[in-house]
Amino acid sequence: MDAEEFRKHAKMAIDYIIDYNENIRNRQVLPSVEPGYLHKLIPSTAPAAPEDWSVIIPDIERFIQPGLTHWNSPNFNGFFPAGNSYPSIFGEILSAGLGCVGFNWMLSPACTELEVIVLDWLAKLMGLPEHFLAEAPGPGGGIIQGSGSEGILVALLTAKEKTVRQIKPLHPNIDEGTVKAKLVAYFSDQSNSAVEKACLLGSVRIRPIKSNPNGTLKACQLKNAIVEDRENGLIPCFNWEIPLGRRFRALKLWITLRMFGESNLRNFIRKQVSMAKRFESKIQADSRFELCAPVCLGLVCFRIVGEEFLTRELLSVVLDSRELFLNGATLHGKYFLRYAICSRDMDLSDVDKGWTIISNATEAVFSRHANKSQQVIADMTNANVNALKAGISR
């Protein structure tokens, strides 16, 4: 593919992305394929001769789209937002097109320095203390990690190394291995499993702290655990990153922050929060449901009042419809559903549609069990009548 072919085919790819996003509401949010479906559609070997882009891109629709869960659909309300926007797509294209590999500053000064700058921007937008900034005196500054799990592991390894360096001068006769064996990390029992995985990979013992009924953690609970562990001879503790090569990921953040601006980002967050509050009001107005935790930003946690199996069945019915995506979780042994505001294009009408799907699915669950109860009563009645007849005939 030469430059002119790339220019022509890039427009075709951009048009495809735009059409996909503009019509994503019309797509079933969950795929209906079976595991291994793609092996039946795509050859087992690569083509011997080159194929034209005009032949390849229709196969995206034919083969790939049927197996996608549409994370950016307004009907995707599970897990968390995928963080997709047109400005970030610009950044992705430019990052791939420029093809930088930032081993160090010399190999790509802009790649290194832009990341430092835009993460200071982000820290300021979030209102973090000044000592988190690279521009401030001290060891502050941030870096873009490949994933949340990777970020947690890097933070743990950093805390581990920092603690060892603090302890060794105070106790020079203790070898490094002994110090590391005493390190302990603290986290809420509601933390993502990535925290526990990081501790396992980092060889640090874990101390989950029991959260309150609403899922939050109080400072006094953490303090008590730290005091107890210190009395038992343990050392509380919780490399910039693991990979050496780096993509020019800061471009995505730089372009997104510039094209949105602080005011539009703030308005976007407020819009997401208002939609979550809309869904919360529907839960509160329906006696069949209860909230399981205070609504936080764009996340609403709820369940059907009563036995756990009803909420589990509700999730099953909703997912089977392929019209809406939710996911379940457990808080202190109580199963509930998570309704998250994820899509950037979501509006109040999508909240209302999602609520209708959930409400109708709940009615179906209740109806199913009402019919079962009626059948059990009928069977018991028939059994009693037959027993009575048998007694009379005797």
mmCIF file of C-alpha atoms in Angstrom, residues 14-386:
data_model
loop_
_atom_site.group_PDB
_atom_site.id
_atom_site.type_symbol
_atom_site.label_atom_id
_atom_site.label_comp_id
_atom_site.label_asym_id
_atom_site.label_seq_id
_atom_site.Cartn_x
_atom_site.Cartn_y
_atom_site.Cartn_z
ATOM 1 C CA ILE A 14 -12.882 6.550 9.128
ATOM 2 C CA ASP A 15 -16.278 6.501 7.404
ATOM 3 C CA TYR A 16 -16.830 2.967 8.681
ATOM 4 C CA ILE A 17 -16.030 4.028 12.278
ATOM 5 C CA ILE A 18 -18.365 7.017 12.029
ATOM 6 C CA ASP A 19 -21.206 4.931 10.591
ATOM 7 C CA TYR A 20 -20.663 2.329 13.307
ATOM 8 C CA ASN A 21 -20.896 4.907 16.086
ATOM 9 C CA GLU A 22 -23.836 6.739 14.539
ATOM 10 C CA ASN A 23 -25.856 3.522 14.284
ATOM 11 C CA ILE A 24 -24.620 1.655 17.348
ATOM 12 C CA ARG A 25 -28.047 1.894 19.022
ATOM 13 C CA ASN A 26 -29.420 -0.363 16.288
ATOM 14 C CA ARG A 27 -26.981 -3.138 17.097
ATOM 15 C CA GLN A 28 -27.639 -5.888 19.609
ATOM 16 C CA VAL A 29 -25.374 -4.990 22.536
ATOM 17 C CA LEU A 30 -24.350 -8.621 23.193
ATOM 18 C CA PRO A 31 -23.311 -11.068 20.459
ATOM 19 C CA SER A 32 -25.277 -14.241 19.771
ATOM 20 C CA VAL A 33 -22.327 -16.336 18.582
ATOM 21 C CA GLU A 34 -20.991 -19.548 20.066
ATOM 22 C CA PRO A 35 -17.347 -20.075 21.133
ATOM 23 C CA GLY A 36 -15.224 -20.918 18.094
ATOM 24 C CA TYR A 37 -17.564 -19.187 15.632
ATOM 25 C CA LEU A 38 -14.717 -17.291 13.953
ATOM 26 C CA HIS A 39 -12.724 -20.450 13.159
ATOM 27 C CA LYS A 40 -15.584 -21.526 10.901
ATOM 28 C CA LEU A 41 -15.530 -18.243 8.972
ATOM 29 C CA ILE A 42 -11.844 -17.385 8.557
ATOM 30 C CA PRO A 43 -9.294 -19.592 6.737
ATOM 31 C CA SER A 44 -6.771 -21.439 8.896
ATOM 32 C CA THR A 45 -3.832 -19.978 6.934
ATOM 33 C CA ALA A 46 -2.926 -16.462 5.836
ATOM 34 C CA PRO A 47 -3.615 -15.588 2.168
ATOM 35 C CA ALA A 48 -0.779 -16.333 -0.244
ATOM 36 C CA ALA A 49 -1.552 -13.301 -2.408
ATOM 37 C CA PRO A 50 -2.250 -9.755 -1.143
ATOM 38 C CA GLU A 51 -5.865 -8.678 -0.786
ATOM 39 C CA ASP A 52 -7.238 -5.197 -1.445
ATOM 40 C CA TRP A 53 -8.570 -3.080 1.441
ATOM 41 C CA SER A 54 -11.921 -2.812 -0.333
ATOM 42 C CA VAL A 55 -12.224 -6.601 0.042
ATOM 43 C CA ILE A 56 -11.031 -6.650 3.657
ATOM 44 C CA ILE A 57 -13.225 -3.958 5.221
ATOM 45 C CA PRO A 58 -16.560 -5.669 4.367
ATOM 46 C CA ASP A 59 -15.246 -8.694 6.278
ATOM 47 C CA ILE A 60 -15.132 -6.532 9.405
ATOM 48 C CA GLU A 61 -18.909 -6.330 9.180
ATOM 49 C CA ARG A 62 -19.381 -9.964 8.097
ATOM 50 C CA PHE A 63 -16.994 -11.713 10.478
ATOM 51 C CA ILE A 64 -15.911 -9.380 13.289
ATOM 52 C CA GLN A 65 -19.015 -7.357 14.141
ATOM 53 C CA PRO A 66 -21.198 -10.436 14.918
ATOM 54 C CA GLY A 67 -18.724 -11.359 17.671
ATOM 55 C CA LEU A 68 -18.418 -7.938 19.313
ATOM 56 C CA THR A 69 -19.844 -6.809 22.621
ATOM 57 C CA HIS A 70 -20.491 -3.139 21.939
ATOM 58 C CA TRP A 71 -18.854 -1.374 24.876
ATOM 59 C CA ASN A 72 -19.723 2.063 23.504
ATOM 60 C CA SER A 73 -23.407 1.290 23.041
ATOM 61 C CA PRO A 74 -25.853 3.315 25.176
ATOM 62 C CA ASN A 75 -27.279 -0.093 26.126
ATOM 63 C CA PHE A 76 -23.964 -1.236 27.627
ATOM 64 C CA ASN A 77 -24.328 -0.565 31.352
ATOM 65 C CA GLY A 78 -21.877 -3.036 32.888
ATOM 66 C CA PHE A 79 -18.336 -2.697 34.234
ATOM 67 C CA PHE A 80 -17.110 0.825 33.305
ATOM 68 C CA PRO A 81 -16.824 3.288 30.370
ATOM 69 C CA ALA A 82 -14.399 2.255 27.630
ATOM 70 C CA GLY A 83 -13.055 5.815 27.336
ATOM 71 C CA ASN A 84 -13.694 6.177 23.619
ATOM 72 C CA SER A 85 -14.066 9.547 21.880
ATOM 73 C CA TYR A 86 -13.261 11.009 18.484
ATOM 74 C CA PRO A 87 -10.368 13.111 19.877
ATOM 75 C CA SER A 88 -8.843 9.973 21.443
ATOM 76 C CA ILE A 89 -9.180 8.181 18.086
ATOM 77 C CA PHE A 90 -7.200 11.037 16.507
ATOM 78 C CA GLY A 91 -4.513 10.446 19.122
ATOM 79 C CA GLU A 92 -4.521 6.705 18.461
ATOM 80 C CA ILE A 93 -4.080 7.256 14.714
ATOM 81 C CA LEU A 94 -1.254 9.739 15.205
ATOM 82 C CA SER A 95 0.476 7.525 17.786
ATOM 83 C CA ALA A 96 0.413 4.551 15.399
ATOM 84 C CA GLY A 97 1.339 6.698 12.400
ATOM 85 C CA LEU A 98 4.336 8.360 14.047
ATOM 86 C CA GLY A 99 5.495 4.980 15.324
ATOM 87 C CA CYS A 100 7.683 6.173 18.205
ATOM 88 C CA VAL A 101 9.182 3.686 20.665
ATOM 89 C CA GLY A 102 10.178 5.676 23.743
ATOM 90 C CA PHE A 103 12.899 3.637 25.439
ATOM 91 C CA ASN A 104 14.342 6.844 26.874
ATOM 92 C CA TRP A 105 14.362 10.612 26.382
ATOM 93 C CA MET A 106 16.964 10.579 23.578
ATOM 94 C CA LEU A 107 14.981 8.147 21.429
ATOM 95 C CA SER A 108 11.885 10.352 21.567
ATOM 96 C CA PRO A 109 12.068 13.578 23.593
ATOM 97 C CA ALA A 110 8.501 14.653 22.691
ATOM 98 C CA CYS A 111 7.116 11.227 23.664
ATOM 99 C CA THR A 112 8.755 11.499 27.092
ATOM 100 C CA GLU A 113 8.087 15.154 27.837
ATOM 101 C CA LEU A 114 4.470 15.341 26.604
ATOM 102 C CA GLU A 115 3.484 12.544 28.965
ATOM 103 C CA VAL A 116 4.996 14.398 31.931
ATOM 104 C CA ILE A 117 3.167 17.594 30.991
ATOM 105 C CA VAL A 118 -0.297 16.168 30.276
ATOM 106 C CA LEU A 119 -0.274 14.089 33.450
ATOM 107 C CA ASP A 120 0.391 17.274 35.393
ATOM 108 C CA TRP A 121 -2.623 18.726 33.547
ATOM 109 C CA LEU A 122 -4.693 15.733 34.618
ATOM 110 C CA ALA A 123 -3.519 15.919 38.233
ATOM 111 C CA LYS A 124 -4.532 19.591 38.369
ATOM 112 C CA LEU A 125 -7.953 18.836 36.854
ATOM 113 C CA MET A 126 -8.460 16.200 39.562
ATOM 114 C CA GLY A 127 -7.368 18.605 42.311
ATOM 115 C CA LEU A 128 -4.483 16.433 43.500
ATOM 116 C CA PRO A 129 -2.019 17.973 45.989
ATOM 117 C CA GLU A 130 0.940 19.821 44.480
ATOM 118 C CA HIS A 131 3.474 17.188 45.519
ATOM 119 C CA PHE A 132 1.931 14.830 42.917
ATOM 120 C CA LEU A 133 3.098 17.141 40.104
ATOM 121 C CA ALA A 134 6.305 16.679 38.131
ATOM 122 C CA GLU A 135 6.707 20.444 37.955
ATOM 123 C CA ALA A 136 6.735 20.715 41.766
ATOM 124 C CA PRO A 137 9.898 20.212 43.859
ATOM 125 C CA GLY A 138 10.359 16.598 44.892
ATOM 126 C CA PRO A 139 9.709 13.193 43.314
ATOM 127 C CA GLY A 140 6.207 13.921 41.971
ATOM 128 C CA GLY A 141 4.972 13.085 38.478
ATOM 129 C CA GLY A 142 2.902 10.455 36.730
ATOM 130 C CA ILE A 143 3.092 7.965 33.904
ATOM 131 C CA ILE A 144 0.487 6.291 31.692
ATOM 132 C CA GLN A 145 0.233 2.567 32.371
ATOM 133 C CA GLY A 146 -1.098 -0.067 29.995
ATOM 134 C CA SER A 147 -3.985 -0.987 32.307
ATOM 135 C CA GLY A 148 -5.329 -0.486 35.820
ATOM 136 C CA SER A 149 -3.922 -3.866 36.865
ATOM 137 C CA GLU A 150 -0.468 -2.900 35.659
ATOM 138 C CA GLY A 151 -0.729 0.434 37.463
ATOM 139 C CA ILE A 152 -1.596 -1.276 40.757
ATOM 140 C CA LEU A 153 1.354 -3.666 40.420
ATOM 141 C CA VAL A 154 3.763 -0.807 39.664
ATOM 142 C CA ALA A 155 2.476 1.155 42.677
ATOM 143 C CA LEU A 156 2.921 -1.905 44.896
ATOM 144 C CA LEU A 157 6.470 -2.588 43.694
ATOM 145 C CA THR A 158 7.325 1.093 44.175
ATOM 146 C CA ALA A 159 5.954 1.066 47.741
ATOM 147 C CA LYS A 160 7.824 -2.162 48.430
ATOM 148 C CA GLU A 161 11.155 -0.794 47.214
ATOM 149 C CA LYS A 162 10.661 2.535 49.008
ATOM 150 C CA THR A 163 9.898 0.797 52.311
ATOM 151 C CA VAL A 164 12.940 -1.471 52.036
ATOM 152 C CA ARG A 165 15.176 1.578 51.452
ATOM 153 C CA GLN A 166 13.696 3.278 54.519
ATOM 154 C CA ILE A 167 14.071 0.249 56.794
ATOM 155 C CA LYS A 168 17.599 -0.891 55.844
ATOM 156 C CA PRO A 169 19.512 2.154 57.184
ATOM 157 C CA LEU A 170 17.604 1.887 60.466
ATOM 158 C CA HIS A 171 18.333 -1.844 60.818
ATOM 159 C CA PRO A 172 21.567 -2.544 58.855
ATOM 160 C CA ASN A 173 21.929 -6.008 60.384
ATOM 161 C CA ILE A 174 18.654 -7.231 58.868
ATOM 162 C CA ASP A 175 19.041 -8.592 55.352
ATOM 163 C CA GLU A 176 16.777 -7.367 52.547
ATOM 164 C CA GLY A 177 14.959 -10.705 52.214
ATOM 165 C CA THR A 178 13.869 -10.596 55.863
ATOM 166 C CA VAL A 179 12.547 -7.049 55.451
ATOM 167 C CA LYS A 180 10.560 -7.993 52.343
ATOM 168 C CA ALA A 181 9.090 -11.030 54.105
ATOM 169 C CA LYS A 182 7.569 -8.746 56.754
ATOM 170 C CA LEU A 183 5.921 -6.312 54.337
ATOM 171 C CA VAL A 184 2.135 -6.171 54.306
ATOM 172 C CA ALA A 185 -0.280 -4.349 51.975
ATOM 173 C CA TYR A 186 -3.720 -3.091 52.983
ATOM 174 C CA PHE A 187 -6.824 -2.780 50.872
ATOM 175 C CA SER A 188 -10.585 -2.791 51.183
ATOM 176 C CA ASP A 189 -12.325 -6.152 50.949
ATOM 177 C CA GLN A 190 -14.318 -4.543 48.102
ATOM 178 C CA SER A 191 -11.201 -3.782 46.039
ATOM 179 C CA ASN A 192 -10.814 -5.150 42.537
ATOM 180 C CA SER A 193 -9.179 -8.583 42.321
ATOM 181 C CA ALA A 194 -6.262 -6.882 40.518
ATOM 182 C CA VAL A 195 -5.043 -5.682 43.938
ATOM 183 C CA GLU A 196 -4.745 -9.215 45.285
ATOM 184 C CA LYS A 197 -3.115 -10.336 42.030
ATOM 185 C CA ALA A 198 -0.535 -7.544 42.322
ATOM 186 C CA CYS A 199 0.304 -8.631 45.870
ATOM 187 C CA LEU A 200 0.782 -12.206 44.733
ATOM 188 C CA LEU A 201 3.037 -11.140 41.843
ATOM 189 C CA GLY A 202 4.924 -8.742 44.102
ATOM 190 C CA SER A 203 5.319 -11.327 46.901
ATOM 191 C CA VAL A 204 3.708 -9.072 49.503
ATOM 192 C CA ARG A 205 1.349 -10.454 52.145
ATOM 193 C CA ILE A 206 -2.158 -9.033 52.007
ATOM 194 C CA ARG A 207 -4.432 -7.627 54.686
ATOM 195 C CA PRO A 208 -7.951 -6.937 53.413
ATOM 196 C CA ILE A 209 -9.852 -4.484 55.634
ATOM 197 C CA LYS A 210 -13.539 -5.152 56.163
ATOM 198 C CA SER A 211 -15.655 -2.398 54.643
ATOM 199 C CA ASN A 212 -18.811 -0.798 56.036
ATOM 200 C CA PRO A 213 -22.281 -2.022 54.991
ATOM 201 C CA ASN A 214 -22.323 0.564 52.171
ATOM 202 C CA GLY A 215 -18.952 -0.634 50.843
ATOM 203 C CA THR A 216 -16.784 2.243 52.120
ATOM 204 C CA LEU A 217 -13.747 2.109 54.394
ATOM 205 C CA LYS A 218 -13.040 4.246 57.465
ATOM 206 C CA ALA A 219 -9.564 5.516 58.327
ATOM 207 C CA CYS A 220 -9.837 4.121 61.867
ATOM 208 C CA GLN A 221 -10.253 0.586 60.502
ATOM 209 C CA LEU A 222 -7.043 0.911 58.500
ATOM 210 C CA LYS A 223 -5.218 2.501 61.440
ATOM 211 C CA ASN A 224 -6.195 -0.342 63.779
ATOM 212 C CA ALA A 225 -4.951 -2.953 61.297
ATOM 213 C CA ILE A 226 -1.615 -1.158 60.883
ATOM 214 C CA VAL A 227 -1.125 -0.867 64.674
ATOM 215 C CA GLU A 228 -1.899 -4.560 65.137
ATOM 216 C CA ASP A 229 0.523 -5.625 62.386
ATOM 217 C CA ARG A 230 3.318 -3.441 63.739
ATOM 218 C CA GLU A 231 2.865 -5.025 67.155
ATOM 219 C CA ASN A 232 3.280 -8.404 65.439
ATOM 220 C CA GLY A 233 6.565 -7.350 63.820
ATOM 221 C CA LEU A 234 5.190 -6.695 60.320
ATOM 222 C CA ILE A 235 6.047 -3.654 58.186
ATOM 223 C CA PRO A 236 3.258 -1.699 56.432
ATOM 224 C CA CYS A 237 3.967 -0.653 52.831
ATOM 225 C CA PHE A 238 1.465 -0.313 50.270
ATOM 226 C CA ASN A 239 10.578 1.560 38.301
ATOM 227 C CA TRP A 240 7.992 3.816 37.047
ATOM 228 C CA GLU A 241 6.634 0.917 34.968
ATOM 229 C CA ILE A 242 7.404 -2.634 33.860
ATOM 230 C CA PRO A 243 7.821 -2.336 30.043
ATOM 231 C CA LEU A 244 10.915 -0.717 28.552
ATOM 232 C CA GLY A 245 9.465 0.229 25.165
ATOM 233 C CA ARG A 246 6.567 2.691 25.174
ATOM 234 C CA ARG A 247 4.043 3.869 22.618
ATOM 235 C CA PHE A 248 3.280 7.571 22.247
ATOM 236 C CA ARG A 249 0.147 7.224 24.413
ATOM 237 C CA ALA A 250 0.299 10.764 25.757
ATOM 238 C CA LEU A 251 -0.900 12.038 22.368
ATOM 239 C CA LYS A 252 -4.352 10.596 23.050
ATOM 240 C CA LEU A 253 -4.650 12.372 26.388
ATOM 241 C CA TRP A 254 -3.140 15.609 25.054
ATOM 242 C CA ILE A 255 -5.534 15.828 22.105
ATOM 243 C CA THR A 256 -8.559 14.769 24.175
ATOM 244 C CA LEU A 257 -7.916 17.376 26.884
ATOM 245 C CA ARG A 258 -7.362 20.104 24.301
ATOM 246 C CA MET A 259 -10.438 19.276 22.208
ATOM 247 C CA PHE A 260 -12.758 18.843 25.175
ATOM 248 C CA GLY A 261 -11.414 21.508 27.486
ATOM 249 C CA GLU A 262 -11.919 21.560 31.241
ATOM 250 C CA SER A 263 -15.458 22.999 31.009
ATOM 251 C CA ASN A 264 -16.757 20.324 28.631
ATOM 252 C CA LEU A 265 -15.148 17.529 30.646
ATOM 253 C CA ARG A 266 -16.862 18.876 33.760
ATOM 254 C CA ASN A 267 -20.203 19.102 31.937
ATOM 255 C CA PHE A 268 -19.779 15.558 30.612
ATOM 256 C CA ILE A 269 -19.203 14.168 34.116
ATOM 257 C CA ARG A 270 -22.229 16.064 35.431
ATOM 258 C CA LYS A 271 -24.346 14.643 32.616
ATOM 259 C CA GLN A 272 -23.233 11.094 33.515
ATOM 260 C CA VAL A 273 -24.039 11.720 37.178
ATOM 261 C CA SER A 274 -27.488 13.119 36.340
ATOM 262 C CA MET A 275 -28.343 9.987 34.341
ATOM 263 C CA ALA A 276 -27.282 7.787 37.245
ATOM 264 C CA LYS A 277 -29.521 9.854 39.533
ATOM 265 C CA ARG A 278 -32.386 9.374 37.062
ATOM 266 C CA PHE A 279 -31.977 5.607 37.282
ATOM 267 C CA GLU A 280 -31.646 5.833 41.070
ATOM 268 C CA SER A 281 -35.004 7.641 41.271
ATOM 269 C CA LYS A 282 -36.665 4.812 39.360
ATOM 270 C CA ILE A 283 -35.232 2.223 41.753
ATOM 271 C CA GLN A 284 -36.417 4.238 44.760
ATOM 272 C CA ALA A 285 -39.923 4.581 43.309
ATOM 273 C CA ASP A 286 -40.338 0.823 42.741
ATOM 274 C CA SER A 287 -40.956 -1.294 45.839
ATOM 275 C CA ARG A 288 -39.632 -4.391 44.081
ATOM 276 C CA PHE A 289 -36.066 -3.038 44.309
ATOM 277 C CA GLU A 290 -33.601 -1.663 46.815
ATOM 278 C CA LEU A 291 -30.310 0.221 46.539
ATOM 279 C CA CYS A 292 -27.275 -1.644 47.857
ATOM 280 C CA ALA A 293 -24.894 1.313 48.212
ATOM 281 C CA PRO A 294 -24.955 5.083 47.791
ATOM 282 C CA VAL A 295 -24.941 6.101 44.139
ATOM 283 C CA CYS A 296 -21.399 7.132 43.186
ATOM 284 C CA LEU A 297 -20.774 9.182 40.035
ATOM 285 C CA GLY A 298 -22.273 7.061 37.227
ATOM 286 C CA LEU A 299 -22.771 3.787 39.116
ATOM 287 C CA VAL A 300 -26.014 2.490 40.646
ATOM 288 C CA CYS A 301 -25.998 -0.771 42.653
ATOM 289 C CA PHE A 302 -29.398 -2.385 43.156
ATOM 290 C CA ARG A 303 -31.165 -5.700 43.704
ATOM 291 C CA ILE A 304 -34.615 -7.222 43.903
ATOM 292 C CA VAL A 305 -35.965 -7.227 47.455
ATOM 293 C CA GLY A 306 -36.097 -10.787 48.733
ATOM 294 C CA GLU A 307 -34.216 -13.961 47.871
ATOM 295 C CA GLU A 308 -30.899 -13.720 46.031
ATOM 296 C CA PHE A 309 -31.958 -16.083 43.254
ATOM 297 C CA LEU A 310 -34.484 -13.507 42.015
ATOM 298 C CA THR A 311 -31.726 -10.962 41.277
ATOM 299 C CA ARG A 312 -29.587 -13.630 39.640
ATOM 300 C CA GLU A 313 -32.492 -14.681 37.451
ATOM 301 C CA LEU A 314 -33.166 -11.053 36.562
ATOM 302 C CA LEU A 315 -29.611 -10.686 35.254
ATOM 303 C CA SER A 316 -29.979 -13.897 33.260
ATOM 304 C CA VAL A 317 -33.238 -12.715 31.651
ATOM 305 C CA VAL A 318 -31.764 -9.304 30.785
ATOM 306 C CA LEU A 319 -28.610 -10.798 29.240
ATOM 307 C CA ASP A 320 -30.607 -13.378 27.300
ATOM 308 C CA SER A 321 -32.554 -10.536 25.677
ATOM 309 C CA ARG A 322 -29.281 -9.124 24.236
ATOM 310 C CA GLU A 323 -30.898 -5.677 24.529
ATOM 311 C CA LEU A 324 -29.043 -4.476 27.609
ATOM 312 C CA PHE A 325 -25.798 -5.371 29.351
ATOM 313 C CA LEU A 326 -25.448 -5.386 33.151
ATOM 314 C CA ASN A 327 -23.125 -7.305 35.442
ATOM 315 C CA GLY A 328 -23.466 -8.644 38.967
ATOM 316 C CA ALA A 329 -21.322 -8.354 42.094
ATOM 317 C CA THR A 330 -21.431 -9.204 45.801
ATOM 318 C CA LEU A 331 -21.229 -6.881 48.804
ATOM 319 C CA HIS A 332 -20.897 -8.578 52.212
ATOM 320 C CA GLY A 333 -22.510 -11.738 50.870
ATOM 321 C CA LYS A 334 -25.414 -9.892 49.229
ATOM 322 C CA TYR A 335 -25.677 -10.279 45.443
ATOM 323 C CA PHE A 336 -26.633 -7.187 43.437
ATOM 324 C CA LEU A 337 -26.559 -5.724 39.930
ATOM 325 C CA ARG A 338 -24.410 -2.832 38.686
ATOM 326 C CA TYR A 339 -25.938 -0.260 36.341
ATOM 327 C CA ALA A 340 -23.122 1.931 35.030
ATOM 328 C CA ILE A 341 -23.404 4.954 32.749
ATOM 329 C CA CYS A 342 -20.792 4.052 30.123
ATOM 330 C CA SER A 343 -21.475 5.425 26.629
ATOM 331 C CA ARG A 344 -20.550 9.007 25.797
ATOM 332 C CA ASP A 345 -23.697 9.180 23.611
ATOM 333 C CA MET A 346 -26.071 7.935 26.296
ATOM 334 C CA ASP A 347 -29.006 10.200 27.185
ATOM 335 C CA LEU A 348 -32.064 10.107 29.454
ATOM 336 C CA SER A 349 -34.107 8.237 26.854
ATOM 337 C CA ASP A 350 -31.547 5.398 27.023
ATOM 338 C CA VAL A 351 -31.889 5.331 30.818
ATOM 339 C CA ASP A 352 -35.667 5.074 30.442
ATOM 340 C CA LYS A 353 -35.309 2.318 27.843
ATOM 341 C CA GLY A 354 -32.929 0.384 30.076
ATOM 342 C CA TRP A 355 -35.305 0.754 33.003
ATOM 343 C CA THR A 356 -38.195 -0.579 30.885
ATOM 344 C CA ILE A 357 -36.129 -3.638 29.924
ATOM 345 C CA ILE A 358 -35.203 -4.272 33.569
ATOM 346 C CA SER A 359 -38.763 -3.717 34.798
ATOM 347 C CA ASN A 360 -40.266 -6.062 32.188
ATOM 348 C CA ALA A 361 -37.605 -8.685 32.917
ATOM 349 C CA THR A 362 -38.406 -8.432 36.630
ATOM 350 C CA GLU A 363 -42.089 -8.953 35.893
ATOM 351 C CA ALA A 364 -41.166 -12.041 33.876
ATOM 352 C CA VAL A 365 -39.132 -13.411 36.794
ATOM 353 C CA PHE A 366 -41.961 -12.802 39.258
ATOM 354 C CA SER A 367 -44.517 -14.290 36.879
ATOM 355 C CA ARG A 368 -42.397 -17.395 36.379
ATOM 356 C CA HIS A 369 -42.186 -18.043 40.115
ATOM 357 C CA ALA A 370 -45.836 -17.171 40.693
ATOM 358 C CA ASN A 371 -46.795 -19.827 38.157
ATOM 359 C CA LYS A 372 -44.500 -22.320 39.864
ATOM 360 C CA SER A 373 -46.055 -21.518 43.243
ATOM 361 C CA GLN A 374 -49.552 -21.917 41.851
ATOM 362 C CA GLN A 375 -48.565 -25.256 40.325
ATOM 363 C CA VAL A 376 -47.109 -26.458 43.647
ATOM 364 C CA ILE A 377 -50.331 -25.429 45.448
ATOM 365 C CA ALA A 378 -52.415 -27.179 42.790
ATOM 366 C CA ASP A 379 -50.316 -30.335 43.074
ATOM 367 C CA MET A 380 -50.616 -30.287 46.881
ATOM 368 C CA THR A 381 -54.364 -29.761 46.639
ATOM 369 C CA ASN A 382 -54.772 -32.624 44.205
ATOM 370 C CA ALA A 383 -52.656 -34.858 46.404
ATOM 371 C CA ASN A 384 -54.774 -34.001 49.451
ATOM 372 C CA VAL A 385 -58.010 -34.627 47.530
ATOM 373 C CA ASN A 386 -56.760 -37.973 46.272
#
